[in-house]
Amino acid sequence: MEGLLFKPSYRGKRVRLSKPELLAPAGNLEKLKFAVHYGADAVYIGGQKYGLRSNADNFSFEEMREGVEFAAKYGAKVFVATNIYVHNEDIEGIEEYLRHLYDAGIAAIIAADPAIIDVAQRAVPGLEVHLSTQQSTLNWQAVKFWKEEGLPRVVLGREASLEEIAEIKNQVEIEIEAFIHGAMCSSISGRCVLSNHFTDRDSNRGGCCQSCRWKYDLFEDAGGQDSEHKESSTGNAMARFPLFEEEDPAFTMGSKDLCMLEHIPDLIEVGIDSFKIEGRMKSIHYVATVVNVYRQAIDAYFEDPEHYVLRPEWLEELNKAANRPLNTGFFYDIPDHEDHIYEPKDKAAPYDFAGLVLEYDETDKTAVIQQRNFFAKGQEIEFFGPNGTFFKQTVQEMWDEDGLPLEAARHPLQRIRMKVDFPVAYFDMMRRKH
């Protein structure tokens, strides 16, 4: 059967391996379409309520229906995160909300709080429930508990190692979903309360302000240990002096991002059923690039497992969308001081999404591009797409919709016809280096 093979697993036991699901984030409807078009088997989104990304462009029920219909054309599924921890005032309305999700065609919800899980199983039995990583599930007995509660899939805590995943798969017959790429939490998978204290935004109700990414410094009160509430003769709070020199940079406490691209065989052979990419708040360029790379790597492994080789160009592609330094999280060891970012050197992705291919004319070798970011004649650009498109060229001749020549594409969503060096296809992307 296609997508199945037999070989030694991560711990040496000969098992049947099936191609894992590639699960991508989608912060809005457009990102959903890009994720699916670039190779995702499923996408997870947020609705207007009960999700942990309150700042994302979350989906209305109408947008969910459109997303489900689009995904179905590609054989993909749509999941909805309902993964907040519920307070009393959140309880009213859960059942109605879940029924709307089911009516919209949502395949499953991702939930952490037993209140939501219970309502879903009791009132909307056709709606599948996956246990969220917010439950920080890390051992096979906990996984077994949730299986006995009727859940078909558990999203493990990011702190699970490959050895622990192997033991879970050996002990419990259940689908396991694990994060394999994206941001990591400096706390235990979202249990941080810094956000609550600093900004009154609850991390476990969708309001995390990412306090660990802020810049911090250390100061000393001028009046000593008892001076915290004292005032100077002018009525102002007592002065505070930095403990370090002014030229010393402030520090952050954020973790490096997770990247398991170099370890695809281990992830597959340990038996992980769903490879999850983090990033509902990330850009279209990020989603398309990361999904495209992992799609290629997974497919290449199953084409010839015995001769699978990591391609250097895959890592190069990921780095074009990376925001932070990368590591392997908890999969092989416990992260230490080298796995955190102390100096605020976070960089924006080095490439911008410059344009989207809408049409290609084989006769005159031109493409109609929808502008997404400024680009101009003489600049080097790259084209890439889910069907293998990849090449660099210099922007040459281009014209507006009236056929008038252009020196630069300045207007968002402007349709531009331009010369291209090689064939391109609908939904290929054009990017430009900063």
Short mmCIF file of C-alpha atoms in Angstrom, two decimals:
data_model
loop_
_atom_site.label_atom_id
_atom_site.label_comp_id
_atom_site.label_asym_id
_atom_site.label_seq_id
_atom_site.Cartn_x
_atom_site.Cartn_y
_atom_site.Cartn_z
CA MET A 1 0.00 0.00 0.00
CA GLU A 2 1.31 3.46 -0.88
CA GLY A 3 2.70 5.34 2.10
CA LEU A 4 3.41 2.17 4.13
CA LEU A 5 6.71 0.37 4.66
CA PHE A 6 8.36 -2.05 7.04
CA LYS A 7 11.77 -1.38 8.63
CA PRO A 8 13.38 -1.23 12.09
CA SER A 9 11.84 1.47 14.24
CA TYR A 10 13.69 3.98 16.41
CA ARG A 11 14.23 1.31 19.08
CA GLY A 12 14.99 -1.57 16.71
CA LYS A 13 11.61 -3.31 16.62
CA ARG A 14 10.40 -4.12 13.11
CA VAL A 15 7.12 -2.27 12.62
CA ARG A 16 4.86 -1.02 9.88
CA LEU A 17 5.44 2.66 9.24
CA SER A 18 2.83 4.88 7.65
CA LYS A 19 3.48 8.28 6.15
CA PRO A 20 2.86 10.87 8.89
CA GLU A 21 0.37 13.65 8.53
CA LEU A 22 1.95 17.06 7.93
CA LEU A 23 -0.05 19.49 10.04
CA ALA A 24 0.36 23.20 9.34
CA PRO A 25 -0.77 26.40 11.09
CA ALA A 26 -3.19 28.82 9.47
CA GLY A 27 -3.82 32.18 11.10
CA ASN A 28 -6.36 33.22 8.47
CA LEU A 29 -8.12 31.91 5.38
CA GLU A 30 -5.39 32.96 2.97
CA LYS A 31 -2.72 31.21 5.05
CA LEU A 32 -4.89 28.09 5.11
CA LYS A 33 -4.98 28.03 1.31
CA PHE A 34 -1.23 28.50 1.06
CA ALA A 35 -0.56 25.78 3.64
CA VAL A 36 -2.74 23.27 1.80
CA HIS A 37 -1.47 24.26 -1.64
CA TYR A 38 2.14 23.86 -0.49
CA GLY A 39 1.63 20.36 0.84
CA ALA A 40 -0.10 20.22 4.24
CA ASP A 41 -2.27 17.16 4.89
CA ALA A 42 -4.17 19.08 7.55
CA VAL A 43 -4.27 22.59 9.01
CA TYR A 44 -5.17 23.85 12.45
CA ILE A 45 -6.91 27.17 12.88
CA GLY A 46 -8.53 29.27 15.59
CA GLY A 47 -12.11 30.39 15.84
CA GLN A 48 -13.53 33.49 17.48
CA LYS A 49 -13.60 31.85 20.92
CA TYR A 50 -11.79 29.34 23.15
CA GLY A 51 -8.42 29.44 21.35
CA LEU A 52 -4.92 30.37 22.54
CA ARG A 53 -4.08 32.84 19.78
CA SER A 54 -6.44 35.72 20.46
CA ASN A 55 -4.30 38.08 18.37
CA ALA A 56 -4.45 35.96 15.22
CA ASP A 57 -6.92 36.75 12.43
CA ASN A 58 -9.20 34.04 13.72
CA PHE A 59 -11.87 32.42 11.56
CA SER A 60 -15.57 33.15 11.41
CA PHE A 61 -17.84 30.15 10.82
CA GLU A 62 -18.33 31.27 7.21
CA GLU A 63 -14.56 31.36 6.68
CA MET A 64 -14.28 27.93 8.29
CA ARG A 65 -16.74 26.50 5.79
CA GLU A 66 -14.82 28.03 2.90
CA GLY A 67 -11.56 26.69 4.32
CA VAL A 68 -12.99 23.21 4.76
CA GLU A 69 -14.28 23.19 1.17
CA PHE A 70 -10.91 24.34 -0.17
CA ALA A 71 -8.96 21.79 1.88
CA ALA A 72 -11.28 18.97 0.81
CA LYS A 73 -10.32 19.54 -2.84
CA TYR A 74 -6.77 18.56 -1.89
CA GLY A 75 -7.77 15.76 0.47
CA ALA A 76 -6.81 17.81 3.51
CA LYS A 77 -8.56 18.28 6.86
CA VAL A 78 -9.16 21.29 9.08
CA PHE A 79 -8.82 21.23 12.88
CA VAL A 80 -9.82 24.01 15.29
CA ALA A 81 -7.91 24.88 18.44
CA THR A 82 -10.26 25.20 21.42
CA ASN A 83 -7.39 24.87 23.86
CA ILE A 84 -7.89 27.53 26.52
CA TYR A 85 -8.27 26.63 30.17
CA VAL A 86 -11.87 27.44 30.95
CA HIS A 87 -13.03 29.77 33.74
CA ASN A 88 -16.62 29.76 34.97
CA GLU A 89 -17.63 32.64 32.72
CA ASP A 90 -16.39 30.72 29.67
CA ILE A 91 -18.68 27.71 30.15
CA GLU A 92 -21.87 29.16 28.76
CA GLY A 93 -21.83 28.87 25.00
CA ILE A 94 -19.35 25.99 24.62
CA GLU A 95 -21.94 23.53 23.30
CA GLU A 96 -23.38 25.97 20.77
CA TYR A 97 -19.90 26.90 19.57
CA LEU A 98 -18.87 23.27 19.10
CA ARG A 99 -22.07 22.50 17.18
CA HIS A 100 -21.26 25.35 14.80
CA LEU A 101 -17.79 23.89 14.27
CA TYR A 102 -19.27 20.50 13.43
CA ASP A 103 -21.81 22.03 11.05
CA ALA A 104 -18.95 23.90 9.30
CA GLY A 105 -17.25 20.58 8.53
CA ILE A 106 -14.38 20.80 11.03
CA ALA A 107 -12.74 17.38 11.36
CA ALA A 108 -11.53 17.73 14.96
CA ILE A 109 -11.00 20.14 17.82
CA ILE A 110 -7.78 20.42 19.84
CA ALA A 111 -8.74 20.76 23.49
CA ALA A 112 -7.05 20.76 26.89
CA ASP A 113 -9.77 21.48 29.44
CA PRO A 114 -12.01 18.54 30.46
CA ALA A 115 -14.96 20.94 30.38
CA ILE A 116 -14.64 21.35 26.61
CA ILE A 117 -13.73 17.69 26.06
CA ASP A 118 -16.78 16.50 28.01
CA VAL A 119 -19.20 18.81 26.18
CA ALA A 120 -17.79 17.78 22.81
CA GLN A 121 -18.07 14.06 23.49
CA ARG A 122 -21.52 14.31 25.03
CA ALA A 123 -23.22 16.90 22.83
CA VAL A 124 -21.35 16.68 19.50
CA PRO A 125 -20.19 13.04 19.25
CA GLY A 126 -19.35 13.36 15.54
CA LEU A 127 -16.67 15.96 16.29
CA GLU A 128 -13.32 14.29 16.95
CA VAL A 129 -11.34 15.53 19.97
CA HIS A 130 -7.54 15.70 20.06
CA LEU A 131 -5.82 16.39 23.36
CA SER A 132 -3.88 19.66 23.23
CA THR A 133 -0.21 20.03 24.09
CA GLN A 134 -1.46 22.38 26.84
CA GLN A 135 -2.07 19.26 28.94
CA SER A 136 1.72 18.68 28.95
CA THR A 137 1.27 14.95 28.42
CA LEU A 138 4.66 13.21 28.64
CA ASN A 139 4.13 9.59 29.74
CA TRP A 140 2.33 6.50 28.49
CA GLN A 141 0.03 6.14 31.50
CA ALA A 142 -1.39 9.62 30.93
CA VAL A 143 -1.78 8.84 27.23
CA LYS A 144 -3.55 5.59 28.13
CA PHE A 145 -5.90 7.54 30.41
CA TRP A 146 -6.93 9.85 27.60
CA LYS A 147 -7.39 6.95 25.21
CA GLU A 148 -9.73 5.33 27.72
CA GLU A 149 -11.59 8.64 27.85
CA GLY A 150 -12.29 8.17 24.15
CA LEU A 151 -9.71 10.47 22.55
CA PRO A 152 -8.13 9.11 19.35
CA ARG A 153 -5.11 11.44 19.38
CA VAL A 154 -2.82 13.10 21.92
CA VAL A 155 -0.62 16.08 21.13
CA LEU A 156 2.38 15.53 23.37
CA GLY A 157 4.02 18.24 25.41
CA ARG A 158 7.03 19.77 23.68
CA GLU A 159 9.17 18.40 26.52
CA ALA A 160 8.81 14.76 25.38
CA SER A 161 12.00 13.06 24.17
CA LEU A 162 12.25 10.53 21.35
CA GLU A 163 12.88 7.79 23.92
CA GLU A 164 9.71 8.73 25.78
CA ILE A 165 7.71 8.85 22.53
CA ALA A 166 9.00 5.38 21.62
CA GLU A 167 7.83 4.04 24.99
CA ILE A 168 4.42 5.69 24.59
CA LYS A 169 3.96 4.15 21.14
CA ASN A 170 5.06 0.78 22.50
CA GLN A 171 2.57 0.89 25.39
CA VAL A 172 -0.50 2.56 23.86
CA GLU A 173 -2.11 2.17 20.45
CA ILE A 174 -3.15 5.74 19.75
CA GLU A 175 -2.29 8.55 17.35
CA ILE A 176 0.56 10.74 18.57
CA GLU A 177 1.00 14.29 17.33
CA ALA A 178 4.18 16.22 18.10
CA PHE A 179 5.59 19.63 17.29
CA ILE A 180 8.56 19.31 14.96
CA HIS A 181 9.18 22.94 13.96
CA GLY A 182 8.58 26.42 15.33
CA ALA A 183 8.69 28.50 18.49
CA MET A 184 9.33 26.88 21.86
CA CYS A 185 8.03 28.09 25.21
CA SER A 186 10.52 29.03 27.94
CA SER A 187 8.07 27.59 30.45
CA ILE A 188 6.27 24.24 30.42
CA SER A 189 4.26 24.42 27.19
CA GLY A 190 2.35 27.58 27.97
CA ARG A 191 2.23 27.44 31.77
CA CYS A 192 4.02 30.77 32.12
CA VAL A 193 2.33 33.44 34.26
CA LEU A 194 4.70 36.33 33.50
CA SER A 195 2.24 37.58 30.90
CA ASN A 196 -0.55 37.59 33.50
CA HIS A 197 1.49 39.59 35.99
CA PHE A 198 3.05 42.06 33.56
CA THR A 199 0.11 42.82 31.29
CA ASP A 200 -2.96 41.11 32.79
CA ARG A 201 -3.08 38.93 29.65
CA ASP A 202 -3.64 35.27 30.48
CA SER A 203 -1.33 32.90 28.58
CA ASN A 204 -3.76 30.01 29.03
CA ARG A 205 -6.71 32.00 27.70
CA GLY A 206 -5.09 33.21 24.51
CA GLY A 207 -3.38 36.39 25.65
CA CYS A 208 0.34 35.60 25.99
CA CYS A 209 2.38 38.77 25.49
CA GLN A 210 5.61 36.76 24.99
CA SER A 211 7.27 38.25 28.05
CA CYS A 212 10.31 36.00 27.53
CA ARG A 213 11.11 37.90 24.32
CA TRP A 214 11.22 41.29 26.06
CA LYS A 215 14.48 43.07 26.88
CA TYR A 216 15.46 43.00 30.56
CA ASP A 217 18.17 44.59 32.68
CA LEU A 218 19.22 44.54 36.36
CA PHE A 219 19.09 47.62 38.58
CA GLU A 220 19.94 48.52 42.16
CA ASP A 221 17.95 50.95 44.31
CA ALA A 222 20.02 53.96 45.33
CA GLY A 223 18.83 53.67 48.94
CA GLY A 224 19.57 50.01 49.48
CA GLN A 225 17.30 47.08 50.28
CA ASP A 226 14.64 49.09 52.15
CA SER A 227 14.25 51.80 49.56
CA GLU A 228 11.61 50.21 47.37
CA HIS A 229 8.77 52.44 48.56
CA LYS A 230 10.77 55.47 49.67
CA GLU A 231 10.60 58.79 47.91
CA SER A 232 13.28 61.38 47.39
CA SER A 233 13.04 64.93 48.66
CA THR A 234 11.56 65.94 45.33
CA GLY A 235 8.71 63.46 45.73
CA ASN A 236 9.98 61.09 43.05
CA ALA A 237 10.78 57.45 43.59
CA MET A 238 14.37 56.83 44.65
CA ALA A 239 16.76 56.46 41.73
CA ARG A 240 17.78 53.07 40.46
CA PHE A 241 21.20 52.37 39.00
CA PRO A 242 21.98 49.70 36.42
CA LEU A 243 24.25 46.96 37.71
CA PHE A 244 26.10 46.86 34.40
CA GLU A 245 27.65 49.42 32.12
CA GLU A 246 25.37 51.37 29.81
CA GLU A 247 26.93 49.81 26.73
CA ASP A 248 26.12 46.30 27.98
CA PRO A 249 23.05 45.04 26.13
CA ALA A 250 19.79 44.16 27.82
CA PHE A 251 18.95 40.45 27.88
CA THR A 252 16.02 38.27 26.91
CA MET A 253 14.93 34.86 28.22
CA GLY A 254 13.44 33.37 25.05
CA SER A 255 14.23 29.90 23.78
CA LYS A 256 15.59 29.05 20.36
CA ASP A 257 13.14 27.71 17.81
CA LEU A 258 12.63 24.01 17.16
CA CYS A 259 13.76 22.47 13.87
CA MET A 260 13.76 18.70 13.27
CA LEU A 261 14.33 18.73 9.52
CA GLU A 262 17.71 17.02 9.91
CA HIS A 263 16.09 14.16 11.83
CA ILE A 264 13.12 13.16 9.68
CA PRO A 265 14.02 9.43 9.76
CA ASP A 266 14.02 9.37 13.57
CA LEU A 267 10.64 11.13 13.73
CA ILE A 268 9.09 8.69 11.27
CA GLU A 269 10.67 5.55 12.69
CA VAL A 270 9.67 6.37 16.27
CA GLY A 271 6.07 6.29 15.04
CA ILE A 272 4.87 9.90 15.33
CA ASP A 273 1.59 10.05 13.42
CA SER A 274 1.32 13.81 12.89
CA PHE A 275 4.19 16.27 12.37
CA LYS A 276 3.02 19.62 13.68
CA ILE A 277 4.43 22.99 12.62
CA GLU A 278 3.96 25.91 15.01
CA GLY A 279 3.09 29.37 13.76
CA ARG A 280 -0.50 30.62 13.42
CA MET A 281 0.86 34.14 13.86
CA LYS A 282 3.60 33.69 11.24
CA SER A 283 3.60 35.11 7.71
CA ILE A 284 2.37 33.51 4.51
CA HIS A 285 5.98 33.26 3.33
CA TYR A 286 6.92 31.39 6.50
CA VAL A 287 4.02 28.93 6.28
CA ALA A 288 4.54 28.19 2.58
CA THR A 289 8.32 27.81 2.89
CA VAL A 290 8.32 25.56 5.95
CA VAL A 291 5.46 23.35 4.73
CA ASN A 292 7.08 23.00 1.31
CA VAL A 293 10.41 21.90 2.79
CA TYR A 294 8.97 19.31 5.18
CA ARG A 295 6.68 18.00 2.45
CA GLN A 296 9.69 17.35 0.22
CA ALA A 297 11.66 15.70 3.03
CA ILE A 298 8.85 13.37 4.12
CA ASP A 299 8.07 12.34 0.56
CA ALA A 300 11.75 11.76 -0.24
CA TYR A 301 12.10 9.44 2.75
CA PHE A 302 9.17 7.29 1.68
CA GLU A 303 10.36 7.15 -1.92
CA ASP A 304 13.59 5.43 -0.82
CA PRO A 305 14.10 5.06 2.95
CA GLU A 306 17.34 3.14 2.64
CA HIS A 307 19.03 5.87 0.61
CA TYR A 308 17.37 8.92 2.10
CA VAL A 309 19.73 11.91 2.29
CA LEU A 310 19.08 15.36 3.71
CA ARG A 311 19.39 17.89 0.92
CA PRO A 312 21.38 21.03 1.81
CA GLU A 313 18.95 23.19 -0.16
CA TRP A 314 16.16 22.25 2.27
CA LEU A 315 18.07 23.81 5.17
CA GLU A 316 18.86 26.84 3.03
CA GLU A 317 15.15 27.26 2.34
CA LEU A 318 14.21 27.04 6.03
CA ASN A 319 16.80 29.67 6.91
CA LYS A 320 15.12 32.06 4.47
CA ALA A 321 12.05 31.99 6.72
CA ALA A 322 13.74 31.60 10.12
CA ASN A 323 13.21 34.29 12.75
CA ARG A 324 15.50 32.87 15.44
CA PRO A 325 18.35 30.39 15.91
CA LEU A 326 17.26 26.75 15.67
CA ASN A 327 17.78 23.61 17.76
CA THR A 328 16.24 20.19 18.42
CA GLY A 329 14.33 21.07 21.59
CA PHE A 330 13.85 18.17 24.00
CA PHE A 331 13.97 15.36 21.45
CA TYR A 332 17.56 14.26 22.21
CA ASP A 333 18.49 16.00 25.46
CA ILE A 334 17.32 18.61 27.94
CA PRO A 335 17.98 22.13 26.65
CA ASP A 336 20.56 24.09 28.62
CA HIS A 337 21.89 27.65 28.61
CA GLU A 338 23.07 27.26 25.02
CA ASP A 339 19.50 26.68 23.85
CA HIS A 340 18.19 30.06 24.95
CA ILE A 341 18.50 33.52 23.44
CA TYR A 342 19.93 35.96 25.95
CA GLU A 343 20.98 38.77 23.68
CA PRO A 344 18.18 40.41 21.70
CA LYS A 345 19.51 39.38 18.30
CA ASP A 346 16.21 38.11 16.97
CA LYS A 347 16.21 38.75 13.26
CA ALA A 348 13.37 39.15 10.87
CA ALA A 349 13.23 36.54 8.13
CA PRO A 350 15.81 37.59 5.51
CA TYR A 351 13.30 37.40 2.64
CA ASP A 352 10.02 39.19 1.93
CA PHE A 353 7.05 37.72 0.11
CA ALA A 354 7.15 40.01 -2.92
CA GLY A 355 4.51 38.58 -5.26
CA LEU A 356 2.09 35.77 -6.04
CA VAL A 357 1.91 34.18 -9.50
CA LEU A 358 -1.60 34.34 -10.94
CA GLU A 359 -0.97 33.44 -14.59
CA TYR A 360 1.82 32.33 -16.91
CA ASP A 361 1.96 32.86 -20.68
CA GLU A 362 4.15 30.26 -22.40
CA THR A 363 4.14 32.22 -25.66
CA ASP A 364 5.81 35.42 -24.49
CA LYS A 365 7.29 33.97 -21.26
CA THR A 366 5.58 36.47 -18.99
CA ALA A 367 3.73 36.03 -15.73
CA VAL A 368 0.97 38.01 -14.08
CA ILE A 369 2.12 38.77 -10.54
CA GLN A 370 0.03 40.08 -7.66
CA GLN A 371 2.30 42.46 -5.74
CA ARG A 372 2.70 41.75 -2.02
CA ASN A 373 5.79 43.83 -1.18
CA PHE A 374 7.81 46.46 -3.02
CA PHE A 375 10.18 45.32 -5.76
CA ALA A 376 11.84 47.14 -8.64
CA LYS A 377 13.70 46.61 -11.89
CA GLY A 378 17.27 45.49 -11.38
CA GLN A 379 16.60 43.66 -8.08
CA GLU A 380 17.32 39.96 -7.70
CA ILE A 381 14.27 37.84 -6.87
CA GLU A 382 13.48 34.15 -6.40
CA PHE A 383 10.53 32.09 -7.53
CA PHE A 384 9.52 28.92 -5.69
CA GLY A 385 6.46 26.69 -5.64
CA PRO A 386 5.01 23.39 -4.44
CA ASN A 387 5.62 21.61 -7.76
CA GLY A 388 9.37 22.11 -7.81
CA THR A 389 9.62 25.65 -9.14
CA PHE A 390 12.82 27.30 -7.99
CA PHE A 391 15.04 29.81 -9.73
CA LYS A 392 16.61 33.23 -9.29
CA GLN A 393 16.53 36.10 -11.75
CA THR A 394 16.78 39.84 -12.00
CA VAL A 395 13.59 41.85 -12.41
CA GLN A 396 13.54 42.93 -16.04
CA GLU A 397 10.69 44.38 -18.03
CA MET A 398 7.31 44.77 -16.36
CA TRP A 399 4.02 46.47 -17.13
CA ASP A 400 0.84 47.49 -15.33
CA GLU A 401 -2.65 46.27 -16.25
CA ASP A 402 -2.91 48.92 -18.96
CA GLY A 403 0.32 47.78 -20.58
CA LEU A 404 2.32 50.78 -19.41
CA PRO A 405 5.95 50.08 -18.45
CA LEU A 406 6.85 50.13 -14.75
CA GLU A 407 10.11 50.80 -12.97
CA ALA A 408 8.84 49.48 -9.62
CA ALA A 409 5.88 47.67 -8.10
CA ARG A 410 4.74 50.01 -5.36
CA HIS A 411 1.06 49.29 -4.73
CA PRO A 412 -0.26 46.39 -2.62
CA LEU A 413 -2.15 43.72 -4.60
CA GLN A 414 -1.36 45.50 -7.91
CA ARG A 415 -1.45 43.12 -10.89
CA ILE A 416 1.80 43.31 -12.85
CA ARG A 417 2.94 41.48 -15.97
CA MET A 418 6.67 40.76 -16.05
CA LYS A 419 9.23 38.75 -17.94
CA VAL A 420 10.33 35.52 -16.25
CA ASP A 421 13.35 33.39 -17.13
CA PHE A 422 11.61 30.02 -16.61
CA PRO A 423 8.03 28.73 -16.51
CA VAL A 424 6.02 29.40 -13.35
CA ALA A 425 2.61 28.20 -12.17
CA TYR A 426 -0.44 29.54 -10.35
CA PHE A 427 0.28 30.02 -6.64
CA ASP A 428 4.06 30.02 -7.06
CA MET A 429 5.60 32.70 -4.86
CA MET A 430 8.14 35.39 -5.61
CA ARG A 431 10.38 36.63 -2.82
CA ARG A 432 12.98 39.34 -2.44
CA LYS A 433 15.95 39.47 -0.07
CA HIS A 434 16.04 42.37 2.38
#
